[in-house]
Structures are given as structure tokens and as C-alpha cells.
Coordinates of C-alpha atoms in Angstrom, one line a residue:
Chain A
M52 CA 12.7 5.9 -28.6
K53 CA 12.6 8.4 -25.7
T54 CA 9.3 10.3 -26.0
I55 CA 7.8 6.7 -25.6
S56 CA 9.9 5.5 -23.2
V57 CA 9.0 8.2 -20.7
I58 CA 5.4 8.5 -21.5
L59 CA 5.6 4.8 -20.3
L60 CA 7.6 5.3 -17.7
T61 CA 5.5 7.9 -16.6
L62 CA 1.9 6.2 -16.6
A63 CA 3.5 2.9 -15.4
L64 CA 4.7 5.3 -12.4
I65 CA 1.0 6.8 -11.6
I66 CA -1.2 3.6 -11.7
E67 CA 2.0 1.8 -9.4
S68 CA 1.8 4.1 -6.7
T69 CA -1.7 4.6 -6.4
I70 CA -3.7 1.6 -7.4
T71 CA -1.9 -1.6 -7.8
T72 CA 1.4 -3.1 -6.3
I73 CA 2.6 -5.4 -9.9
P74 CA 5.9 -3.6 -10.6
L75 CA 4.8 -2.0 -13.8
I76 CA 8.1 0.2 -13.9
L77 CA 10.2 -3.0 -13.6
L78 CA 8.0 -4.5 -16.8
C79 CA 8.7 -1.9 -19.0
L80 CA 11.9 -1.3 -18.2
L81 CA 12.4 -5.1 -19.2
T82 CA 10.3 -4.2 -22.5
L83 CA 12.3 -1.4 -23.1
T84 CA 15.8 -3.1 -22.8
A85 CA 14.4 -6.0 -25.1
V86 CA 13.1 -3.6 -27.8
F87 CA 15.6 -0.8 -27.5
R88 CA 19.0 -1.7 -26.1
E89 CA 20.7 1.6 -25.6
K90 CA 22.1 2.7 -22.5
F91 CA 20.1 5.6 -21.8
I92 CA 17.3 3.0 -20.1
F93 CA 20.1 2.9 -17.0
V94 CA 19.1 6.4 -16.6
L95 CA 16.0 6.0 -17.1
A96 CA 15.9 3.2 -14.7
F97 CA 17.8 6.1 -12.0
I98 CA 15.2 8.8 -12.1
F99 CA 12.1 6.4 -12.1
G100 CA 13.0 4.1 -9.8
L101 CA 13.8 7.9 -7.3
L102 CA 10.3 8.4 -7.8
L103 CA 9.0 5.6 -7.3
D104 CA 10.0 5.8 -3.9
L105 CA 9.5 9.2 -3.1
A106 CA 5.7 8.7 -4.2
M107 CA 5.3 5.7 -2.0
L108 CA 7.3 6.8 0.6
K109 CA 10.0 4.2 0.7
P110 CA 13.5 4.8 1.5
V111 CA 15.0 6.9 -1.7
G112 CA 17.1 5.0 -3.6
F113 CA 15.7 1.4 -3.4
S114 CA 14.1 1.1 -6.2
S115 CA 17.1 2.1 -8.2
I116 CA 19.3 0.1 -7.2
I117 CA 16.9 -3.1 -8.4
F118 CA 16.4 -1.6 -11.6
E119 CA 20.0 -0.9 -11.9
I120 CA 20.8 -4.2 -11.3
Y121 CA 18.4 -5.7 -13.2
I122 CA 18.7 -4.0 -16.5
F123 CA 22.2 -4.7 -16.3
L124 CA 22.0 -8.3 -16.0
I125 CA 19.6 -8.5 -19.0
F126 CA 22.2 -6.6 -20.9
M127 CA 24.8 -9.1 -19.8
Y128 CA 22.2 -11.7 -20.8
Q129 CA 21.8 -10.3 -24.1
S130 CA 24.7 -11.7 -25.9
K131 CA 24.1 -15.5 -24.8
L132 CA 20.2 -15.2 -25.2
E133 CA 18.0 -13.8 -27.9
I134 CA 16.3 -10.9 -25.3
T135 CA 13.5 -10.0 -27.6
T136 CA 11.4 -12.9 -27.9
S137 CA 8.5 -13.2 -25.8
N138 CA 9.9 -16.4 -24.1
F139 CA 12.4 -14.6 -22.6
I140 CA 10.3 -11.8 -21.5
I141 CA 8.1 -14.7 -19.9
V142 CA 11.0 -16.0 -17.6
A143 CA 12.5 -12.3 -17.4
S144 CA 9.3 -10.7 -16.2
F145 CA 8.3 -13.7 -13.8
L146 CA 11.5 -13.7 -12.2
G147 CA 11.9 -10.2 -11.8
S148 CA 8.8 -9.8 -10.2
V149 CA 8.9 -12.3 -7.7
A150 CA 12.9 -11.4 -6.6
F151 CA 11.0 -7.3 -6.9
L152 CA 8.2 -8.2 -4.1
L153 CA 10.4 -10.4 -2.0
L154 CA 12.5 -7.3 -1.4
N155 CA 9.8 -5.1 -0.8
G156 CA 8.2 -7.2 1.2
L157 CA 5.4 -8.3 -0.6
F158 CA 5.0 -12.1 0.5
R159 CA 1.3 -12.3 0.2
N160 CA 0.3 -13.9 -2.8
I161 CA 4.0 -13.3 -4.2
I162 CA 3.8 -16.1 -7.1
L163 CA 0.4 -15.3 -8.1
E164 CA 1.0 -11.6 -8.7
S165 CA 4.4 -12.9 -10.3
I166 CA 2.3 -14.4 -12.5
V167 CA -0.1 -11.8 -13.5
S168 CA 3.1 -9.4 -13.9
T169 CA 4.5 -11.7 -16.2
L170 CA 1.4 -11.7 -18.2
V171 CA 1.2 -7.7 -18.1
G172 CA 4.9 -7.6 -18.9
I173 CA 4.1 -10.0 -22.7
M174 CA 1.2 -7.5 -23.0
I175 CA 3.3 -4.4 -23.0
F176 CA 6.2 -6.1 -24.8
I177 CA 3.8 -6.6 -27.6
I178 CA 2.3 -3.1 -27.6
T179 CA 5.2 -1.7 -27.7
R180 CA 6.8 -3.6 -30.3
R181 CA 4.0 -2.8 -32.7
L182 CA 4.2 1.1 -31.4
V183 CA 8.0 1.2 -32.6
K184 CA 6.9 -0.6 -35.9
V185 CA 4.6 1.5 -36.5
K186 CA 6.7 4.2 -35.8
T187 CA 9.7 2.9 -38.0
N188 CA 7.3 2.1 -41.0
D189 CA 6.1 6.0 -40.6
Chain B
M31 CA 33.0 -5.9 -28.0
K32 CA 33.2 -2.8 -27.2
Q33 CA 29.8 -2.5 -26.0
R34 CA 30.2 -4.3 -22.9
P35 CA 32.9 -2.0 -20.8
E36 CA 30.2 0.8 -22.2
V37 CA 27.3 -0.9 -20.4
T38 CA 29.1 -1.6 -17.5
A39 CA 30.3 2.0 -16.9
Y40 CA 26.8 3.2 -16.8
F41 CA 25.5 0.8 -15.1
L42 CA 28.7 1.4 -12.3
I43 CA 27.9 5.3 -12.2
F44 CA 24.2 5.2 -11.6
F45 CA 24.8 1.9 -9.5
I46 CA 26.7 3.8 -7.3
L47 CA 24.4 7.0 -7.3
S48 CA 21.8 4.9 -6.4
V49 CA 23.4 3.6 -3.4
A50 CA 24.6 6.7 -2.5
I51 CA 21.0 8.3 -2.7
F52 CA 19.7 5.5 -0.7
A53 CA 22.8 6.1 2.1
L54 CA 21.5 9.5 2.4
S55 CA 18.2 8.8 2.7
K56 CA 18.3 6.3 5.2
T57 CA 20.4 8.9 7.2
G58 CA 17.4 11.7 6.8
V59 CA 19.6 13.9 4.8
L60 CA 17.4 14.2 1.8
S61 CA 14.4 14.4 4.1
P62 CA 13.8 18.7 3.4
F63 CA 14.1 17.7 -0.6
E64 CA 11.3 15.0 -0.5
P65 CA 8.4 17.2 -0.1
I66 CA 9.4 18.7 -3.4
F67 CA 8.6 16.1 -5.6
Q68 CA 5.1 15.1 -3.4
T69 CA 3.6 18.3 -3.4
I70 CA 3.8 17.5 -7.5
I71 CA 2.7 13.9 -7.5
A72 CA 0.1 13.8 -4.8
P73 CA -2.6 15.8 -6.2
V74 CA -2.0 13.8 -9.6
Q75 CA -2.3 10.5 -7.8
S76 CA -5.2 11.8 -5.7
T77 CA -6.7 12.3 -9.2
V78 CA -6.1 8.9 -10.3
Y79 CA -7.6 7.2 -7.1
N80 CA -10.8 9.4 -7.2
G81 CA -11.1 8.5 -11.1
F82 CA -10.4 4.6 -10.5
S83 CA -12.9 4.3 -7.2
F84 CA -15.5 6.1 -9.2
V85 CA -15.0 3.4 -12.1
T86 CA -15.2 0.6 -10.1
G87 CA -18.0 2.6 -8.1
I88 CA -20.4 2.3 -11.2
G89 CA -23.1 0.1 -11.1
S90 CA -23.1 -0.5 -7.4
N91 CA -26.4 -0.8 -5.9
S92 CA -27.4 2.6 -4.6
K93 CA -30.2 0.9 -2.5
I94 CA -28.0 -1.3 -1.3
K95 CA -25.0 2.0 -0.1
D96 CA -28.4 3.4 1.6
L97 CA -28.5 0.4 3.9
E98 CA -25.2 0.1 4.9
N99 CA -25.1 3.9 5.4
K100 CA -28.0 3.6 8.0
N101 CA -26.5 0.2 9.3
D102 CA -23.3 2.2 10.3
L103 CA -25.3 5.1 12.0
L104 CA -27.7 2.5 13.6
T105 CA -24.1 0.7 14.8
K106 CA -23.2 4.2 16.2
K107 CA -25.7 4.7 18.0
L108 CA -25.7 1.6 19.4
L109 CA -22.2 2.2 20.5
D110 CA -23.1 5.5 22.3
Q111 CA -25.8 4.3 23.9
D112 CA -23.9 1.6 25.6
K113 CA -21.0 3.8 26.5
L114 CA -23.9 5.7 28.1
I115 CA -25.2 2.7 30.1
K116 CA -21.5 1.8 31.4
D117 CA -21.1 5.6 32.8
N118 CA -24.1 5.7 34.2
K119 CA -24.0 2.3 36.0
A120 CA -20.3 3.7 37.1
L121 CA -21.1 6.7 38.5
N122 CA -18.1 8.0 36.8
D123 CA -18.4 11.2 35.5
Q124 CA -15.2 12.1 35.6
F125 CA -13.8 9.5 33.2
L126 CA -14.1 10.3 29.3
T127 CA -14.9 7.5 27.1
Q128 CA -13.5 8.9 23.9
N129 CA -14.9 8.7 20.7
P130 CA -12.7 10.8 18.6
P131 CA -13.9 14.4 19.2
S132 CA -14.3 16.5 15.9
D133 CA -11.9 18.9 16.7
N134 CA -9.3 16.5 17.0
L135 CA -10.2 15.0 13.4
L136 CA -8.4 15.8 10.1
P137 CA -9.9 15.2 7.1
A138 CA -7.4 13.1 4.6
Q139 CA -7.6 11.8 1.0
I140 CA -6.3 8.5 0.1
V141 CA -4.0 9.4 -2.9
G142 CA -2.1 5.5 -2.9
A143 CA -3.8 2.3 -2.0
P144 CA -1.8 0.2 -3.9
G145 CA -3.2 -3.5 -4.0
F146 CA -2.2 -6.9 -6.0
V147 CA -5.9 -5.9 -8.0
P148 CA -7.0 -2.8 -8.3
G149 CA -10.4 -2.4 -6.7
L150 CA -10.6 -6.1 -5.8
S151 CA -7.5 -6.9 -3.3
V152 CA -7.2 -5.2 -0.1
P153 CA -4.7 -2.8 0.1
E154 CA -2.2 -3.1 3.1
D155 CA -1.4 0.3 3.4
Y156 CA -3.0 4.0 2.4
I157 CA -0.7 7.1 1.4
I158 CA -2.8 10.0 2.6
D159 CA -2.0 13.8 1.2
K160 CA -1.4 15.1 5.3
G161 CA 2.0 14.9 6.9
L162 CA 3.9 16.8 9.0
A163 CA 2.8 20.4 8.0
D164 CA -0.7 19.5 8.9
G165 CA 0.5 17.7 12.2
V166 CA 0.3 14.1 11.5
K167 CA 2.6 12.3 13.9
V168 CA 3.9 8.6 13.4
G169 CA 1.3 6.5 15.6
D170 CA -1.9 8.5 15.3
A171 CA -4.9 6.6 14.4
V172 CA -7.0 6.8 11.4
V173 CA -10.7 6.3 11.5
V174 CA -13.6 6.6 9.7
G175 CA -16.7 7.2 11.7
D176 CA -16.4 5.1 14.7
N177 CA -13.9 2.2 12.5
L178 CA -10.0 2.1 13.2
I179 CA -9.0 2.3 9.6
G180 CA -5.3 2.0 10.7
I181 CA -1.9 3.7 12.0
V182 CA 0.0 6.4 10.9
Y183 CA 4.1 4.4 10.7
K184 CA 5.6 7.1 8.6
T185 CA 5.0 10.8 8.0
T186 CA 6.8 13.1 5.3
K187 CA 6.2 17.3 5.4
Y188 CA 2.9 16.6 3.1
L189 CA 2.3 13.1 3.0
S190 CA 1.9 9.9 5.7
S191 CA 1.7 6.3 5.1
V192 CA -1.3 4.5 7.4
S193 CA -0.7 0.6 8.1
L194 CA -4.2 -0.8 7.8
V195 CA -5.6 -2.6 10.9
T196 CA -5.7 -5.6 8.3
N197 CA -1.8 -5.5 7.5
S198 CA -0.2 -8.8 9.0
S199 CA 2.1 -6.5 11.0
A200 CA -0.7 -5.0 12.7
S201 CA -2.2 -5.8 16.3
F202 CA -4.4 -4.3 18.8
T203 CA -5.7 -5.1 22.4
A204 CA -9.3 -5.4 22.1
K205 CA -12.5 -6.5 23.8
T206 CA -15.9 -7.3 22.8
M207 CA -18.8 -4.9 23.1
E208 CA -21.2 -7.5 24.6
T209 CA -19.3 -9.7 26.8
N210 CA -16.0 -7.3 27.5
A211 CA -14.3 -10.4 26.7
L212 CA -10.7 -9.3 26.1
G213 CA -8.1 -10.1 23.6
V214 CA -5.6 -9.2 20.6
V215 CA -6.9 -8.4 17.3
K216 CA -4.4 -9.4 14.7
G217 CA -4.5 -8.1 10.8
Q218 CA -4.2 -11.4 8.5
G219 CA -3.1 -9.3 5.3
G220 CA -6.2 -9.8 2.3
G221 CA -8.7 -8.0 4.5
G222 CA -8.6 -10.8 7.1
L223 CA -8.6 -10.0 11.0
I224 CA -8.8 -12.4 14.2
L225 CA -9.1 -12.0 17.5
D226 CA -7.0 -14.0 19.3
N227 CA -5.6 -14.6 22.8
V228 CA -9.0 -14.9 24.3
V229 CA -9.3 -17.1 27.5
L230 CA -11.8 -20.5 27.3
S231 CA -13.9 -18.8 30.2
D232 CA -14.4 -15.6 28.6
N233 CA -17.4 -15.9 26.1
L234 CA -18.0 -15.0 22.7
K235 CA -20.8 -14.3 20.2
V236 CA -21.1 -14.0 16.6
G237 CA -22.1 -10.8 15.5
D238 CA -20.6 -9.3 18.5
L239 CA -18.7 -6.1 17.8
I240 CA -14.9 -6.1 18.5
V241 CA -13.7 -2.5 20.2
T242 CA -10.1 -1.0 21.0
K243 CA -9.5 -1.5 24.3
G244 CA -7.2 1.7 24.4
D245 CA -3.5 2.1 24.9
A246 CA -3.2 5.6 24.8
S247 CA -0.1 7.3 27.4
V248 CA -0.5 10.1 29.3
L249 CA 0.6 12.2 26.3
G250 CA -1.7 11.1 24.1
E251 CA 0.0 8.7 22.1
G252 CA -1.8 5.3 21.0
V253 CA -5.4 4.4 20.3
M254 CA -8.4 5.5 22.3
P255 CA -10.8 3.1 23.6
G256 CA -13.8 2.4 22.3
L257 CA -13.0 2.5 18.1
I258 CA -14.7 -0.9 15.9
L259 CA -12.3 -2.7 14.7
G260 CA -14.8 -5.5 13.3
E261 CA -17.9 -8.1 13.6
I262 CA -17.2 -11.6 15.2
V263 CA -18.3 -14.0 12.2
A264 CA -17.3 -17.2 13.6
I265 CA -15.8 -18.5 16.8
S266 CA -13.1 -21.4 17.3
K267 CA -12.9 -22.6 21.0
N268 CA -11.2 -26.1 21.5
P269 CA -11.0 -27.2 25.3
S270 CA -7.6 -28.6 24.6
D271 CA -6.3 -25.1 23.9
L272 CA -4.9 -22.6 25.6
F273 CA -7.1 -19.6 24.2
Q274 CA -10.2 -19.7 22.0
R275 CA -10.1 -17.7 18.6
A276 CA -12.4 -15.5 16.2
K277 CA -12.8 -14.7 12.7
L278 CA -13.9 -11.0 12.3
N279 CA -14.9 -9.3 9.7
A280 CA -14.1 -5.5 8.9
R281 CA -17.3 -3.3 8.9
V282 CA -15.5 -0.9 6.5
N283 CA -14.3 -1.9 2.4
F284 CA -11.2 -0.8 2.8
S285 CA -10.5 -1.2 -0.8
K286 CA -13.5 1.6 -1.7
L287 CA -12.3 4.3 0.7
Y288 CA -11.2 7.7 -0.1
K289 CA -11.2 9.4 2.3
V290 CA -10.5 9.2 6.2
F291 CA -9.4 11.3 9.5
V292 CA -6.8 11.5 11.4
V293 CA -7.4 11.5 14.8
I294 CA -4.5 14.7 15.9
R295 CA -3.4 14.5 19.2

């Protein structure tokens, strides 16, 4: 679980800090929380939030705060909602992307970008779930 | 529900840590430590960005690229000739029209240019691989040829952030090359530029180049004059308005650049 998580988040960090404004790390954290539901994800959210801020020359700690709150809200909702379904991923991706882009001052095309983030989030979720199933069968 | 208090504990610990680090970062205490990670990741970012630029450049017509390069060269010659004519007319040998002298230019690689759709959306900022250690300061102009690309707004020891001229928060005093009309160029985001605040009595002409008027201080801070911002493609003039405005096209493809030059003071 930890290996998949670190590889996924590292790829997301490199892509998000280089060529796109889509919040890939946020989407990966959502998927990892939904699939694994481990408290270790708080550690990953903290570390990769710091790394993202360092790579993007933003105030360090800002993204970590957003990620921690986001992951905590998902954990709180897991007793009330079924979080390992695509429907939840769609809603959480969209709302999370809108909030993240707003807080980072990226107001332009925010709805369109959030819709695209949702599609990317769903893809990451499906691929991660398949990878985990394959590993479990092995 | 034993898990819930544990989750809350984990959240509180890392949330408080994040807030503490954010507070320290804002006060500048963490500044000496930031370059350590940046020196590791900058080459990776540079490789990824160059690789992406190469992949998106495959299939682009090399003849069109050659024509674009020749067009840029001819525009530069036109600018130089225009400056020479004005200098001679004014008989002012002591006044230096500043195209950035080559010994003031620091080449920099773009390591990050996040845009909504990579390769298609125009980014609003660049991250370049030069910082305080290389002599880059906040407020330095960034150019490619005679074109103003943007202004440095944040520097760390090895990296800097550049706000592009098309950024929605960017504005520069400017003038038209042919008619000398004065105005303010404002970024519109998404690659858009407009020339605003031009008095109605001034003439604007489609195809005319817009250059910076220059706002350099005695200390050399600010943008030097004569840097190209864009070309007029449409004019909006309404007699009932206070000012006329023009839509500009930037002469640089911001999503395809990989190397820029910082004008060092």
C-alpha cells in the first residue's frame, strides 16, 4: 500500500509542479483514502503538501493544511457515506478541486478545470483499485 | 468507534504541524532550508518540462518555425532601425535606447509552467532555475529576444517565479511604435493582452507593435523601454468613451518556451 501511494504521489507531484494546474496530489490523496482508509495517509498528505509548496515556490505548509482538512473530512464522512464508490469520488473530486483552485487564486476556468479534475480523479480511482485488486490476487 | 479518536488525533497532530510550518515560512525562518529540496527537484522538473515540450513539438511544421524565426529577426531589425532614426532625429547621442545589452542577460531554463491543459493553455507564471545565488532579484525583467516575457516576483536561492505579461494581475506602461500613442498594457489571463487607457485623440493602427515605455528608476529597477509586448489585432474606439483600447496578440508562444533570459541589474 505504501509503495503504490508513494509512487502515485511522487508522479503527481512532478506533473503538478511542472506542466498542469490540475490538483493531482489532492485527487491521489482522495483515491488513497477511499481505497486504503489508512491513517498513514495523513502523513503522506503532510509530506507531499510541503513538497508541492517547495516546488511551486508557495508559502510552505499551505497545501499541507488544505490536504489535511480534506482527508479529515473524508474520514469523518466514511461512516455516513459509502466512500469507495465512483459517485462519492466524483462529488469529492469536484468540490475538492473547486476549493483548492479557489484557495490558490486560480479563478480562471475554475468550473471547467474542476470538471476535468473530476474525470482525472475517477480515472486515478479506477486504476488504483485495479492495481490493488491485482496485487491482492497475487 | 475507537478509530474516530485516532483519526482525529492524527489530523490534529499534522494539522498543527502544517500550521506551524506555514507560520515559520511566512516569517522567513525556513528560507535557508528551502533551497535544499529545490536543488534536487529542479533538474527533474526541467527534464520533465523539456521532455513534454519536445513531445508536443513533434509534428509541428519546421518551415513555419523557420518563417516565424525570420519574422522575429526582421521585427528586431525594424525596431533597431526605428531607434536609430529617432536617435539621429533628436541628435541625442548621450541617451541610450536600451535593448537589453547581452552582458546583462542571464539565461534561465523554465522548470515549471503549470497551465490548465498542458501544452494548450497559456500558463500565467513560470518557475525558472535561477535565483538569488545567480543575482536574480524581485522586479527583474525576463525577456526572449526583444520580447518582454514577464517580471520576477519571487526568488529563492536557486529558483524564481516569473509573472507573465499575460497574467491577469500584470500591467505595463507602453506606447505604439509607429504612432507613439501612450497607454497601459494589461494581461487578461489565458494568453490575452489589451492596450487600454489610450486617449481618443491618439491614433492606433492594426499591425502596429506595442513596446514598453520604460519605468526604470535611478537604481535600475523596473522595466527598460523598447521591449515588445505585442501587436495590435483589433481596435475598440467609441466616441462616447473616455479612452480607446486595442486587443493585442503576444508575439511569443508562452506554452512552447523552454529558455528565457533574465535582465540582471
